[in-house]
Amino acid sequence: MKLPVLIPDIRSQQWSCHSCTKCCRELIVHLTKADRERIDQQQWTSKLGVDPYVRLGRGVVLNHTAEGACVFLQADGKCRIHAELGMDAKPFACRIYPFTLEREGDAIRSAIRFDCPSVTTSDGKPLPAYRRELQDLTHEIVGAAPSMFSSDNATIAFSDNLKIDAATLDRIIGRLDKWIADTRRPFNERVRGLLDIVSTLNDVNLSRFDGARLADLVGMLMDDMPATLDENTETVPDPTPRQLKLLRQAAFAHGAYVRFEEARQGLLGSIRFRFRQLRIARMMLDGTGPLPPIACDDIEATFEQIAAIQPLTPAEAQEADDLLTRYLMGRITNRGGFGRQYYGWPVLAGLNALLVSLAVVGWFARRAAAAAGRDRLSIEDVRAAVMIVDRTAGRSPELGARSGRLRVRYLAQEAGLGRLIARYGLIRAPSPTGAEAET
C-alpha cells in the first residue's frame, strides 16, 4: 500500500547527503525483519568476517567496529552495501534518514531530523524533491511496522484535559507556523510571541474549551500579538538558581545519548555506566568547576566559562535566525515536537518542551565555544548544539520520563521559560550578573 506523503515546504530548508558519515558512526540502526532477511541473502557474514547485525535488547541492529563505525562503512566513506548492490539493498532506516515518517489519516507526514550536518546548513535539494522517493517507501513502512501506522489519530490531545480533531490542530499549527516564518520580525520577537501564546494557554482552564473555541482563542491571541510585543518593553529578569539547575538537568537529558558500545555492555559494564551517569548528573546539578563529559564527548571547559561567552555577531546571528526558524518550523509544522513523535505528550506540553530546548541549544552552543577557547559564539557552535538537542528529542528515555515532564512543567511557571531563553537564546545578551555557576 502506497500512501501520499505530506512534506511541508519549510522556508529555505534543503538537504542532500554529502557523505560526511556522521550517521554511519553515531547512530544505532535498527533493522526490520525484511532488512535481516535481505542481509542474510546477501551473505555478508562471510564477506565481512564479522556478524553484520547483533541483538540489542528486544531488537536487532547493525553491528559496529571497535572504532565505533558501522561495519559496512568503507575507508573511502561509502557504504559497502550501497557500493556493491545499490541504494535499494540498504536497510530501511539508512535509506530514509534523515527523514522520519508518521501516519496521519490517509497520508504519511514526513519530517526531517536536524542531527544531520547538511540539514543544519540547508545544503542540497528542496525537501519536496524527495516526495516520490519517500512515497515509494510507504508500502514497506506499513508492512514493517504496522503498529506505528494503524492507531487512531482522529483526535489529538492538546492538553491533559482537552482533545481536538485534526482540522482544529491544522488551524492552530497554521497560525503558529505563519508567525514563526514571518522574518519581517526578528527571531527574538517571534520566539517571544510563541512564548506568550504558550504561557497564556498554560494559564487557561482548557477543560472548559472545545476545539473551535480553542482555535478562536489562539487566533485572537495571534492577531493581538504584534501590539502586545510592542507594548511589552520590560527587561526580562535573570533565571532563579532553581531554574538554572533545572536547565542544566535538561541539558544533561538532551546530552544523554547512548553509543553503540555503551548499549552493548554486559551487566557489569551497564552498572558502571549508570554510576558514571549519576556522577555526571550530580556535577550538572552543582554547576561549578569543570564541565563533565556529556553528549558523547569529553571537553576541557568550566561552567564559569559558559557564563562569560558573548553572543553572536550580527552577521552570524542572521544565520542562526535562519537555522532556528527552520528548526522550530520543522518541530511544529511536522508535528515532531508532540504526540506520538514526542513520547505521546499533548501538544501544549510539547510546545513547552520545545521552548525549553531553545534554551538548551543556547547552553550547548556556549559550551562548544568555551571548549574551543573562544569568548564569543559562532554559527558553528549553534549548529553543533542543534544537532545534539535534536538527536535525542523524542528518542532519549531521559527526556520522556516522568521527571522530564515535571521539569518542563516547573520551568513553565514563574516565567522560567522566558528567563532561560533570554539568558541562553538570541533574545538578548547574557546578563553580566547572571552567572551560570549560581546554585
Tab-separated table of C-alpha atoms in Angstrom:
chain	number	residue	atom	x	y	z
A	1	MET	CA	0.000	0.000	0.000
A	2	LYS	CA	1.360	3.385	-1.037
A	3	LEU	CA	0.119	6.456	0.784
A	4	PRO	CA	0.569	10.100	-0.234
A	5	VAL	CA	3.424	11.803	1.569
A	6	LEU	CA	2.986	15.251	3.122
A	7	ILE	CA	6.196	17.277	3.035
A	8	PRO	CA	5.768	20.867	4.248
A	9	ASP	CA	7.951	23.182	2.206
A	10	ILE	CA	9.812	24.779	5.118
A	11	ARG	CA	11.275	28.123	4.161
A	12	SER	CA	14.769	27.693	2.689
A	13	GLN	CA	15.145	24.131	4.048
A	14	GLN	CA	17.154	21.919	1.702
A	15	TRP	CA	19.126	18.717	2.054
A	16	SER	CA	21.313	16.249	0.176
A	17	CYS	CA	23.680	13.608	1.503
A	18	HIS	CA	27.307	14.760	1.367
A	19	SER	CA	28.813	11.513	2.696
A	20	CYS	CA	30.101	13.022	5.931
A	21	THR	CA	29.488	9.548	7.532
A	22	LYS	CA	28.330	11.106	10.828
A	23	CYS	CA	25.188	8.950	10.799
A	24	CYS	CA	27.269	5.849	9.968
A	25	ARG	CA	29.360	6.397	13.081
A	26	GLU	CA	26.960	7.776	15.663
A	27	LEU	CA	23.529	6.266	15.055
A	28	ILE	CA	22.268	2.855	16.126
A	29	VAL	CA	20.423	1.417	13.108
A	30	HIS	CA	17.504	-0.850	13.991
A	31	LEU	CA	16.643	-3.497	11.406
A	32	THR	CA	13.277	-4.792	10.249
A	33	LYS	CA	12.681	-8.464	9.548
A	34	ALA	CA	12.938	-7.714	5.825
A	35	ASP	CA	16.294	-5.965	6.392
A	36	ARG	CA	17.700	-9.008	8.182
A	37	GLU	CA	16.459	-11.411	5.525
A	38	ARG	CA	17.986	-9.273	2.779
A	39	ILE	CA	21.347	-9.067	4.580
A	40	ASP	CA	21.334	-12.843	5.101
A	41	GLN	CA	20.614	-13.446	1.421
A	42	GLN	CA	23.498	-11.157	0.502
A	43	GLN	CA	25.833	-13.382	2.576
A	44	TRP	CA	27.532	-10.520	4.378
A	45	THR	CA	28.766	-12.615	7.304
A	46	SER	CA	31.279	-14.411	5.092
A	47	LYS	CA	32.198	-11.226	3.214
A	48	LEU	CA	32.806	-9.132	6.333
A	49	GLY	CA	34.244	-11.798	8.582
A	50	VAL	CA	32.051	-10.490	11.436
A	51	ASP	CA	28.356	-10.540	12.206
A	52	PRO	CA	26.639	-7.830	10.137
A	53	TYR	CA	23.994	-7.357	12.817
A	54	VAL	CA	23.617	-8.086	16.523
A	55	ARG	CA	20.813	-8.232	19.061
A	56	LEU	CA	20.248	-5.182	21.227
A	57	GLY	CA	17.541	-5.514	23.841
A	58	ARG	CA	14.457	-6.805	22.062
A	59	GLY	CA	15.611	-5.602	18.668
A	60	VAL	CA	18.335	-6.210	16.108
A	61	VAL	CA	20.774	-3.502	14.971
A	62	LEU	CA	23.652	-3.125	12.538
A	63	ASN	CA	26.977	-4.115	14.060
A	64	HIS	CA	29.792	-1.616	14.639
A	65	THR	CA	33.555	-1.949	14.504
A	66	ALA	CA	35.823	-1.488	17.511
A	67	GLU	CA	36.424	2.073	16.269
A	68	GLY	CA	32.705	2.810	16.519
A	69	ALA	CA	31.699	2.905	12.841
A	70	CYS	CA	29.127	0.751	11.062
A	71	VAL	CA	30.694	-2.489	9.815
A	72	PHE	CA	29.590	-1.576	6.282
A	73	LEU	CA	31.396	1.790	6.234
A	74	GLN	CA	34.397	1.622	3.905
A	75	ALA	CA	37.651	3.555	4.177
A	76	ASP	CA	36.521	5.820	1.324
A	77	GLY	CA	33.476	6.891	3.335
A	78	LYS	CA	30.999	4.905	1.260
A	79	CYS	CA	28.566	2.212	2.361
A	80	ARG	CA	29.648	-1.196	1.115
A	81	ILE	CA	26.067	-2.373	0.614
A	82	HIS	CA	25.307	0.718	-1.437
A	83	ALA	CA	28.532	0.465	-3.414
A	84	GLU	CA	28.067	-3.200	-4.344
A	85	LEU	CA	24.291	-3.631	-4.530
A	86	GLY	CA	22.733	-0.179	-4.765
A	87	MET	CA	20.547	2.001	-2.558
A	88	ASP	CA	17.554	-0.367	-2.518
A	89	ALA	CA	19.649	-3.084	-0.847
A	90	LYS	CA	20.393	-0.947	2.218
A	91	PRO	CA	18.421	-1.232	5.483
A	92	PHE	CA	15.235	0.776	5.573
A	93	ALA	CA	16.435	3.142	8.333
A	94	CYS	CA	19.521	4.032	6.277
A	95	ARG	CA	17.508	4.712	3.137
A	96	ILE	CA	15.087	7.027	4.865
A	97	TYR	CA	17.490	9.024	7.057
A	98	PRO	CA	17.342	11.948	7.831
A	99	PHE	CA	13.597	11.843	7.156
A	100	THR	CA	11.018	10.458	9.562
A	101	LEU	CA	7.546	9.251	8.647
A	102	GLU	CA	4.318	9.221	10.644
A	103	ARG	CA	0.827	8.078	9.670
A	104	GLU	CA	-1.697	10.924	9.577
A	105	GLY	CA	-5.140	9.828	8.447
A	106	ASP	CA	-4.892	8.563	4.884
A	107	ALA	CA	-1.420	10.001	4.348
A	108	ILE	CA	2.122	9.839	5.683
A	109	ARG	CA	3.586	13.018	7.149
A	110	SER	CA	7.313	13.441	6.678
A	111	ALA	CA	9.675	15.424	8.872
A	112	ILE	CA	13.426	15.882	8.748
A	113	ARG	CA	15.954	15.361	11.526
A	114	PHE	CA	18.364	18.138	12.421
A	115	ASP	CA	21.123	15.860	13.714
A	116	CYS	CA	22.454	15.686	10.133
A	117	PRO	CA	25.026	18.429	9.335
A	118	SER	CA	23.636	19.002	5.831
A	119	VAL	CA	20.200	19.686	7.317
A	120	THR	CA	21.528	22.340	9.696
A	121	THR	CA	23.379	24.067	6.833
A	122	SER	CA	20.393	23.541	4.473
A	123	ASP	CA	22.710	22.235	1.783
A	124	GLY	CA	21.106	20.324	-1.091
A	125	LYS	CA	17.752	19.937	-2.822
A	126	PRO	CA	14.395	21.319	-1.615
A	127	LEU	CA	12.534	18.775	0.524
A	128	PRO	CA	9.589	18.335	-1.900
A	129	ALA	CA	12.081	16.845	-4.380
A	130	TYR	CA	12.089	13.702	-2.203
A	131	ARG	CA	8.319	13.181	-2.187
A	132	ARG	CA	8.250	10.422	-4.819
A	133	GLU	CA	11.210	8.607	-3.246
A	134	LEU	CA	9.527	8.656	0.159
A	135	GLN	CA	6.185	7.661	-1.288
A	136	ASP	CA	7.795	4.597	-2.879
A	137	LEU	CA	8.867	3.542	0.621
A	138	THR	CA	5.457	3.812	2.271
A	139	HIS	CA	4.357	0.265	1.437
A	140	GLU	CA	7.489	-1.026	3.163
A	141	ILE	CA	6.887	1.187	6.202
A	142	VAL	CA	3.362	-0.050	6.769
A	143	GLY	CA	4.422	-3.652	6.293
A	144	ALA	CA	7.487	-3.378	8.535
A	145	ALA	CA	5.863	-1.555	11.454
A	146	PRO	CA	2.070	-1.805	11.210
A	147	SER	CA	1.551	-0.847	14.859
A	148	MET	CA	3.143	2.551	14.226
A	149	PHE	CA	0.759	3.388	11.433
A	150	SER	CA	-2.542	1.816	12.439
A	151	SER	CA	-3.554	3.599	15.646
A	152	ASP	CA	-6.467	6.008	15.614
A	153	ASN	CA	-5.410	9.633	15.397
A	154	ALA	CA	-8.836	11.134	14.712
A	155	THR	CA	-8.472	13.106	17.954
A	156	ILE	CA	-5.330	14.656	19.364
A	157	ALA	CA	-4.597	15.548	22.982
A	158	PHE	CA	-3.962	19.282	23.047
A	159	SER	CA	-3.587	19.247	26.830
A	160	ASP	CA	-4.208	16.785	29.631
A	161	ASN	CA	-7.881	17.780	29.700
A	162	LEU	CA	-8.694	18.749	26.101
A	163	LYS	CA	-8.767	16.700	22.908
A	164	ILE	CA	-9.202	18.266	19.485
A	165	ASP	CA	-9.683	16.951	15.963
A	166	ALA	CA	-7.105	17.062	13.176
A	167	ALA	CA	-8.764	20.018	11.443
A	168	THR	CA	-8.533	22.127	14.603
A	169	LEU	CA	-4.890	21.189	15.074
A	170	ASP	CA	-4.230	22.193	11.460
A	171	ARG	CA	-5.775	25.620	12.130
A	172	ILE	CA	-3.659	26.175	15.233
A	173	ILE	CA	-0.446	24.896	13.667
A	174	GLY	CA	-1.114	27.032	10.602
A	175	ARG	CA	-1.269	30.197	12.700
A	176	LEU	CA	1.870	29.313	14.671
A	177	ASP	CA	3.721	28.373	11.504
A	178	LYS	CA	2.802	31.654	9.815
A	179	TRP	CA	4.060	33.611	12.833
A	180	ILE	CA	7.364	31.767	13.099
A	181	ALA	CA	8.022	32.030	9.350
A	182	ASP	CA	7.421	35.803	9.262
A	183	THR	CA	11.004	37.023	9.033
A	184	ARG	CA	9.890	40.642	8.845
A	185	ARG	CA	10.156	40.489	12.626
A	186	PRO	CA	13.442	39.490	14.289
A	187	PHE	CA	13.731	35.923	15.507
A	188	ASN	CA	13.777	37.024	19.149
A	189	GLU	CA	10.386	38.702	18.744
A	190	ARG	CA	8.886	35.649	17.082
A	191	VAL	CA	10.099	33.486	19.949
A	192	ARG	CA	8.667	35.958	22.458
A	193	GLY	CA	5.359	35.743	20.619
A	194	LEU	CA	5.358	31.951	20.708
A	195	LEU	CA	6.316	32.092	24.377
A	196	ASP	CA	3.437	34.472	25.151
A	197	ILE	CA	0.925	32.221	23.374
A	198	VAL	CA	2.136	29.093	25.172
A	199	SER	CA	2.295	30.845	28.549
A	200	THR	CA	-1.261	32.135	28.143
A	201	LEU	CA	-2.551	28.678	27.232
A	202	ASN	CA	-0.711	27.233	30.242
A	203	ASP	CA	-2.757	29.533	32.486
A	204	VAL	CA	-6.153	28.843	30.887
A	205	ASN	CA	-8.509	26.142	32.206
A	206	LEU	CA	-8.785	24.291	28.904
A	207	SER	CA	-11.284	21.771	30.270
A	208	ARG	CA	-13.948	24.425	29.608
A	209	PHE	CA	-12.999	24.677	25.929
A	210	ASP	CA	-13.776	22.694	22.823
A	211	GLY	CA	-11.695	22.651	19.649
A	212	ALA	CA	-13.490	25.539	17.967
A	213	ARG	CA	-13.193	27.836	20.997
A	214	LEU	CA	-9.517	26.929	21.386
A	215	ALA	CA	-8.769	27.752	17.743
A	216	ASP	CA	-10.623	31.061	18.116
A	217	LEU	CA	-8.620	31.891	21.252
A	218	VAL	CA	-5.307	31.146	19.538
A	219	GLY	CA	-6.386	33.221	16.541
A	220	MET	CA	-7.320	36.169	18.759
A	221	LEU	CA	-4.017	35.969	20.632
A	222	MET	CA	-2.093	35.814	17.367
A	223	ASP	CA	-3.968	38.809	15.950
A	224	ASP	CA	-3.115	40.858	19.044
A	225	MET	CA	0.484	39.653	19.245
A	226	PRO	CA	2.266	42.471	17.337
A	227	ALA	CA	0.678	45.121	19.563
A	228	THR	CA	1.324	43.039	22.680
A	229	LEU	CA	5.025	42.742	21.876
A	230	ASP	CA	5.363	46.423	21.022
A	231	GLU	CA	3.793	47.377	24.355
A	232	ASN	CA	5.849	44.961	26.450
A	233	THR	CA	9.269	46.561	26.870
A	234	GLU	CA	10.056	45.257	30.347
A	235	THR	CA	13.505	43.794	30.959
A	236	VAL	CA	13.432	40.047	31.480
A	237	PRO	CA	14.842	39.135	34.914
A	238	ASP	CA	17.652	36.624	35.306
A	239	PRO	CA	16.682	32.992	35.938
A	240	THR	CA	16.440	31.870	39.545
A	241	PRO	CA	19.070	29.447	40.883
A	242	ARG	CA	16.499	26.627	40.767
A	243	GLN	CA	15.628	27.404	37.156
A	244	LEU	CA	19.323	27.294	36.254
A	245	LYS	CA	19.653	23.912	37.944
A	246	LEU	CA	16.675	22.543	36.034
A	247	LEU	CA	18.097	23.865	32.771
A	248	ARG	CA	21.348	22.023	33.428
A	249	GLN	CA	19.312	18.892	34.155
A	250	ALA	CA	17.544	19.383	30.821
A	251	ALA	CA	20.924	19.769	29.110
A	252	PHE	CA	22.096	16.534	30.727
A	253	ALA	CA	18.965	14.737	29.494
A	254	HIS	CA	19.438	16.066	25.947
A	255	GLY	CA	23.076	15.011	26.034
A	256	ALA	CA	22.341	11.527	27.411
A	257	TYR	CA	22.963	9.789	24.102
A	258	VAL	CA	23.963	6.133	24.419
A	259	ARG	CA	26.589	4.989	21.943
A	260	PHE	CA	26.610	1.539	20.367
A	261	GLU	CA	29.398	0.189	22.551
A	262	GLU	CA	27.682	1.505	25.686
A	263	ALA	CA	24.350	-0.018	24.715
A	264	ARG	CA	26.035	-3.400	24.155
A	265	GLN	CA	27.792	-3.601	27.527
A	266	GLY	CA	27.220	-6.556	29.809
A	267	LEU	CA	25.774	-6.346	33.300
A	268	LEU	CA	28.967	-5.084	34.948
A	269	GLY	CA	29.536	-2.521	32.206
A	270	SER	CA	25.939	-1.340	32.454
A	271	ILE	CA	26.290	-0.844	36.202
A	272	ARG	CA	29.482	1.152	35.701
A	273	PHE	CA	27.781	3.237	33.013
A	274	ARG	CA	24.841	4.021	35.311
A	275	PHE	CA	27.135	5.083	38.157
A	276	ARG	CA	29.050	7.278	35.711
A	277	GLN	CA	25.804	8.906	34.581
A	278	LEU	CA	24.791	9.538	38.191
A	279	ARG	CA	28.136	11.206	38.859
A	280	ILE	CA	27.733	13.413	35.780
A	281	ALA	CA	24.169	14.290	36.780
A	282	ARG	CA	25.395	15.454	40.196
A	283	MET	CA	28.091	17.606	38.570
A	284	MET	CA	25.497	19.179	36.265
A	285	LEU	CA	23.249	19.881	39.223
A	286	ASP	CA	26.096	21.540	41.128
A	287	GLY	CA	27.034	23.701	38.133
A	288	THR	CA	30.518	24.790	39.231
A	289	GLY	CA	34.026	23.871	38.157
A	290	PRO	CA	34.958	21.655	35.188
A	291	LEU	CA	32.245	20.534	32.781
A	292	PRO	CA	31.507	16.793	32.906
A	293	PRO	CA	31.560	14.660	29.734
A	294	ILE	CA	28.108	14.660	28.140
A	295	ALA	CA	26.799	14.353	24.575
A	296	CYS	CA	29.410	11.666	23.774
A	297	ASP	CA	32.415	13.917	24.226
A	298	ASP	CA	34.879	14.980	26.874
A	299	ILE	CA	35.876	18.633	26.671
A	300	GLU	CA	38.045	20.898	28.781
A	301	ALA	CA	35.988	23.867	29.935
A	302	THR	CA	34.205	25.108	33.028
A	303	PHE	CA	30.697	26.202	33.921
A	304	GLU	CA	32.126	29.641	34.673
A	305	GLN	CA	33.438	29.924	31.089
A	306	ILE	CA	29.960	29.218	29.736
A	307	ALA	CA	28.618	32.177	31.716
A	308	ALA	CA	31.177	34.509	30.113
A	309	ILE	CA	30.517	33.620	26.455
A	310	GLN	CA	29.383	36.604	24.379
A	311	PRO	CA	26.512	36.414	21.859
A	312	LEU	CA	26.815	36.014	18.101
A	313	THR	CA	27.940	38.832	15.845
A	314	PRO	CA	25.065	40.445	13.879
A	315	ALA	CA	26.084	38.653	10.678
A	316	GLU	CA	26.167	35.224	12.310
A	317	ALA	CA	23.030	35.997	14.304
A	318	GLN	CA	21.217	36.220	10.967
A	319	GLU	CA	22.465	32.735	10.039
A	320	ALA	CA	21.313	31.443	13.412
A	321	ASP	CA	17.937	33.106	12.807
A	322	ASP	CA	17.558	31.084	9.605
A	323	LEU	CA	18.654	27.814	11.243
A	324	LEU	CA	16.468	28.136	14.330
A	325	THR	CA	13.476	29.300	12.292
A	326	ARG	CA	13.784	26.156	10.176
A	327	TYR	CA	14.192	24.048	13.291
A	328	LEU	CA	11.109	25.471	15.015
A	329	MET	CA	9.017	25.128	11.868
A	330	GLY	CA	10.193	21.562	11.445
A	331	ARG	CA	9.301	20.607	15.007
A	332	ILE	CA	5.903	22.322	14.987
A	333	THR	CA	4.674	22.088	11.392
A	334	ASN	CA	5.658	18.449	11.038
A	335	ARG	CA	4.283	17.521	14.475
A	336	GLY	CA	7.674	16.306	15.659
A	337	GLY	CA	7.501	18.215	18.932
A	338	PHE	CA	4.451	16.499	20.423
A	339	GLY	CA	2.170	13.492	20.123
A	340	ARG	CA	3.429	10.115	19.029
A	341	GLN	CA	6.734	11.551	17.806
A	342	TYR	CA	7.441	13.070	21.229
A	343	TYR	CA	6.666	10.479	23.915
A	344	GLY	CA	2.914	10.783	23.363
A	345	TRP	CA	2.889	14.199	25.058
A	346	PRO	CA	-0.052	16.556	24.451
A	347	VAL	CA	0.514	19.437	22.038
A	348	LEU	CA	0.800	22.090	24.750
A	349	ALA	CA	3.286	20.065	26.810
A	350	GLY	CA	5.356	19.512	23.665
A	351	LEU	CA	5.392	23.230	22.865
A	352	ASN	CA	6.642	23.939	26.390
A	353	ALA	CA	9.370	21.321	25.934
A	354	LEU	CA	10.327	22.892	22.599
A	355	LEU	CA	10.815	26.254	24.287
A	356	VAL	CA	12.993	24.587	26.935
A	357	SER	CA	15.057	23.058	24.131
A	358	LEU	CA	15.768	26.532	22.704
A	359	ALA	CA	17.446	27.465	25.974
A	360	VAL	CA	19.281	24.126	25.956
A	361	VAL	CA	20.550	24.874	22.425
A	362	GLY	CA	21.950	28.142	23.769
A	363	TRP	CA	23.630	26.316	26.660
A	364	PHE	CA	25.248	23.709	24.399
A	365	ALA	CA	26.346	26.391	21.925
A	366	ARG	CA	28.130	28.279	24.699
A	367	ARG	CA	29.632	25.015	25.878
A	368	ALA	CA	31.082	24.458	22.388
A	369	ALA	CA	32.538	27.964	22.300
A	370	ALA	CA	34.092	27.520	25.746
A	371	ALA	CA	35.595	24.184	24.695
A	372	ALA	CA	37.192	25.878	21.681
A	373	GLY	CA	38.730	28.540	23.918
A	374	ARG	CA	36.657	31.371	22.437
A	375	ASP	CA	34.804	34.102	24.300
A	376	ARG	CA	32.107	34.574	21.635
A	377	LEU	CA	29.580	32.284	19.999
A	378	SER	CA	29.935	31.258	16.356
A	379	ILE	CA	27.333	29.853	13.977
A	380	GLU	CA	29.187	26.528	14.093
A	381	ASP	CA	28.532	26.384	17.837
A	382	VAL	CA	24.811	26.848	17.221
A	383	ARG	CA	24.750	24.167	14.515
A	384	ALA	CA	26.552	21.712	16.777
A	385	ALA	CA	24.112	22.476	19.597
A	386	VAL	CA	21.046	21.951	17.405
A	387	MET	CA	22.408	18.566	16.301
A	388	ILE	CA	22.947	17.473	19.915
A	389	VAL	CA	19.480	18.563	21.015
A	390	ASP	CA	17.650	17.112	18.020
A	391	ARG	CA	19.492	13.793	18.192
A	392	THR	CA	17.792	12.897	21.465
A	393	ALA	CA	14.494	14.811	21.185
A	394	GLY	CA	11.713	12.234	21.123
A	395	ARG	CA	14.243	9.396	21.348
A	396	SER	CA	16.010	9.655	24.715
A	397	PRO	CA	14.144	7.920	27.571
A	398	GLU	CA	15.555	10.558	29.929
A	399	LEU	CA	13.593	13.337	28.225
A	400	GLY	CA	10.325	11.430	28.061
A	401	ALA	CA	10.382	10.170	31.640
A	402	ARG	CA	8.015	11.478	34.307
A	403	SER	CA	10.873	13.558	35.715
A	404	GLY	CA	11.308	15.198	32.310
A	405	ARG	CA	7.632	16.124	32.129
A	406	LEU	CA	7.722	17.551	35.667
A	407	ARG	CA	10.855	19.562	34.847
A	408	VAL	CA	9.184	21.159	31.833
A	409	ARG	CA	6.055	21.855	33.877
A	410	TYR	CA	8.050	23.592	36.614
A	411	LEU	CA	10.051	25.690	34.130
A	412	ALA	CA	6.779	26.877	32.602
A	413	GLN	CA	5.980	28.512	35.955
A	414	GLU	CA	7.295	31.818	37.319
A	415	ALA	CA	8.310	32.982	33.820
A	416	GLY	CA	11.014	30.300	33.796
A	417	LEU	CA	10.864	29.677	30.052
A	418	GLY	CA	11.200	33.358	29.207
A	419	ARG	CA	14.032	33.901	31.671
A	420	LEU	CA	16.066	30.968	30.372
A	421	ILE	CA	15.503	31.779	26.700
A	422	ALA	CA	16.545	35.380	27.367
A	423	ARG	CA	19.645	34.133	29.199
A	424	TYR	CA	20.748	31.477	26.726
A	425	GLY	CA	18.911	32.203	23.495
A	426	LEU	CA	19.191	35.019	20.976
A	427	ILE	CA	16.722	37.348	22.676
A	428	ARG	CA	19.364	39.471	24.401
A	429	ALA	CA	22.949	39.340	25.523
A	430	PRO	CA	23.707	37.428	28.719
A	431	SER	CA	23.339	39.470	31.890
A	432	PRO	CA	26.714	40.284	33.423
A	433	THR	CA	25.271	39.311	36.799
A	434	GLY	CA	23.575	36.086	35.733
A	435	ALA	CA	26.289	33.547	36.472
A	436	GLU	CA	25.867	30.002	35.199
A	437	ALA	CA	27.630	28.771	38.308
A	438	GLU	CA	24.796	30.057	40.514
A	439	THR	CA	23.346	27.372	42.709
